[in-house]
Short mmCIF file of C-alpha atoms in Angstrom, two decimals:
data_model
loop_
_atom_site.label_atom_id
_atom_site.label_comp_id
_atom_site.label_asym_id
_atom_site.label_seq_id
_atom_site.Cartn_x
_atom_site.Cartn_y
_atom_site.Cartn_z
CA MET A 77 0.75 -1.47 13.73
CA THR A 78 3.18 -1.45 10.77
CA THR A 79 3.36 1.48 8.43
CA GLN A 80 4.43 -0.20 5.24
CA PRO A 81 2.85 1.73 2.39
CA ASP A 82 1.87 -0.53 -0.44
CA HIS A 83 -0.96 1.27 -2.25
CA GLY A 84 -0.24 5.00 -1.83
CA HIS A 85 -2.08 7.01 0.79
CA GLU A 86 -3.55 4.84 3.46
CA LEU A 87 -6.25 5.83 5.93
CA ILE A 88 -4.55 4.00 8.84
CA PRO A 89 -1.35 1.94 9.21
CA ARG A 90 -1.52 -1.74 8.44
CA PRO A 91 -2.46 -3.62 11.60
CA GLU A 92 -0.29 -6.39 13.11
CA ARG A 93 -1.25 -9.95 12.43
CA THR A 94 -3.39 -10.55 15.42
CA PRO A 95 -7.23 -10.79 15.71
CA ASP A 96 -7.26 -7.91 18.24
CA ALA A 97 -5.24 -5.55 16.00
CA VAL A 98 -7.37 -6.42 12.97
CA ARG A 99 -10.59 -5.82 14.94
CA VAL A 100 -9.32 -2.39 16.20
CA ALA A 101 -8.37 -1.41 12.67
CA LEU A 102 -11.70 -2.40 11.31
CA ALA A 103 -13.46 -0.47 14.09
CA ARG A 104 -11.54 2.65 12.94
CA ILE A 105 -12.20 2.47 9.27
CA ALA A 106 -15.33 0.33 8.73
CA PRO A 107 -17.16 -0.09 12.04
CA HIS A 108 -20.31 -1.11 10.19
CA ARG A 109 -18.47 -4.39 9.28
CA LEU A 110 -17.68 -5.46 12.89
CA SER A 111 -20.79 -7.61 13.26
CA GLU A 112 -19.94 -9.36 9.92
CA MET A 113 -16.42 -10.02 11.21
CA GLU A 114 -17.71 -11.40 14.50
CA GLN A 115 -20.24 -13.63 12.79
CA HIS A 116 -17.54 -14.96 10.40
CA LYS A 117 -15.23 -15.58 13.48
CA GLU A 118 -17.98 -17.60 15.17
CA GLN A 119 -18.45 -19.69 12.10
CA ALA A 120 -14.66 -20.25 11.79
CA LEU A 121 -14.40 -21.15 15.47
CA ALA A 122 -17.31 -23.65 15.19
CA ALA A 123 -15.74 -25.30 12.13
CA ALA A 124 -12.32 -25.42 13.84
CA LEU A 125 -13.86 -27.13 16.84
CA GLN A 126 -15.84 -29.53 14.69
CA ASP A 127 -12.89 -30.50 12.55
CA GLY A 128 -10.17 -30.10 15.09
CA ARG A 129 -8.22 -27.92 12.69
CA ILE A 130 -6.86 -24.42 13.21
CA GLY A 131 -6.93 -23.71 9.52
CA HIS A 132 -10.46 -22.30 9.73
CA LEU A 133 -9.23 -19.63 12.11
CA GLN A 134 -6.13 -18.90 9.98
CA HIS A 135 -8.34 -18.41 6.98
CA TRP A 136 -10.60 -16.13 8.98
CA LEU A 137 -7.68 -13.92 10.02
CA THR A 138 -6.24 -13.79 6.53
CA HIS A 139 -9.66 -12.89 5.08
CA TRP A 140 -10.21 -10.04 7.51
CA ARG A 141 -6.63 -8.75 7.24
CA ALA A 142 -7.34 -8.52 3.46
CA GLN A 143 -10.64 -6.79 4.06
CA VAL A 144 -8.96 -4.23 6.39
CA GLU A 145 -6.33 -3.71 3.63
CA ILE A 146 -9.03 -2.95 1.13
CA GLU A 147 -10.89 -0.56 3.50
CA ARG A 148 -7.69 1.24 4.49
CA CYS A 149 -6.35 1.80 1.01
CA PRO A 150 -8.47 4.29 -1.00
CA GLY A 151 -7.40 2.89 -4.39
CA LEU A 152 -8.26 -0.68 -3.55
CA ARG A 153 -11.52 0.34 -1.85
CA SER A 154 -12.53 2.35 -4.93
CA ARG A 155 -11.80 -0.55 -7.27
CA TYR A 156 -13.69 -2.94 -4.96
CA LEU A 157 -16.81 -0.73 -4.65
CA GLY A 158 -16.80 -0.14 -8.38
CA ALA A 159 -16.78 -3.84 -9.08
CA LEU A 160 -19.58 -4.39 -6.52
CA ALA A 161 -21.66 -1.70 -8.15
CA ALA A 162 -21.15 -3.25 -11.54
CA LEU A 163 -22.22 -6.59 -10.14
CA HIS A 164 -25.35 -5.15 -8.78
CA HIS A 165 -26.24 -3.62 -12.19
CA THR A 166 -26.25 -7.00 -13.91
CA SER A 167 -29.17 -9.36 -14.12
CA SER A 168 -27.42 -12.54 -15.13
CA ARG A 169 -24.14 -14.37 -14.40
CA ASP A 170 -23.88 -14.85 -18.12
CA GLU A 171 -23.46 -11.18 -18.87
CA PRO A 172 -19.92 -10.08 -19.83
CA GLU A 173 -20.20 -7.20 -17.25
CA PHE A 174 -20.88 -9.79 -14.47
CA ARG A 175 -17.75 -11.77 -15.37
CA ALA A 176 -15.68 -8.60 -15.66
CA ALA A 177 -16.82 -7.37 -12.27
CA MET A 178 -16.16 -10.73 -10.65
CA THR A 179 -12.65 -10.76 -12.16
CA GLU A 180 -11.99 -7.32 -10.76
CA LEU A 181 -13.32 -8.30 -7.31
CA ARG A 182 -10.99 -11.35 -7.27
CA ALA A 183 -8.11 -9.27 -8.43
CA VAL A 184 -8.60 -6.62 -5.65
CA GLU A 185 -8.98 -9.41 -3.01
CA ALA A 186 -5.84 -11.21 -4.32
CA GLU A 187 -3.87 -7.93 -4.26
CA ALA A 188 -4.97 -7.26 -0.70
CA ARG A 189 -4.13 -10.83 0.43
CA GLN A 190 -0.72 -10.55 -1.14
CA ALA A 191 -0.04 -7.23 0.51
CA VAL A 192 -0.86 -8.54 3.91
CA SER A 193 1.15 -11.76 3.38
CA ALA A 194 4.29 -10.00 2.45
#
């Protein structure tokens, strides 16, 4: 695992860029999400086998590296959960609050992806 601090205090070091390292990290900080990760992996594997392209698996790994980044960095996690809560308090996609929450979710995810791609 690397120990590059990007967002202040982290709960665990950033994992290496391997599926096993990402799985171990997720098990430490968000074990309730392991089944979601496994289901997503199975979908990516099926798509890769069907299309004959490894890109589905690369996307899966990038997505879960970003999810671990969000979970391991309290500031990112707080922003992410706040945006999710705001989304759940809206009743329509037309509400300004919905659009603002979606913008924040995308920003957090983009920040996390950028951090793990550096």
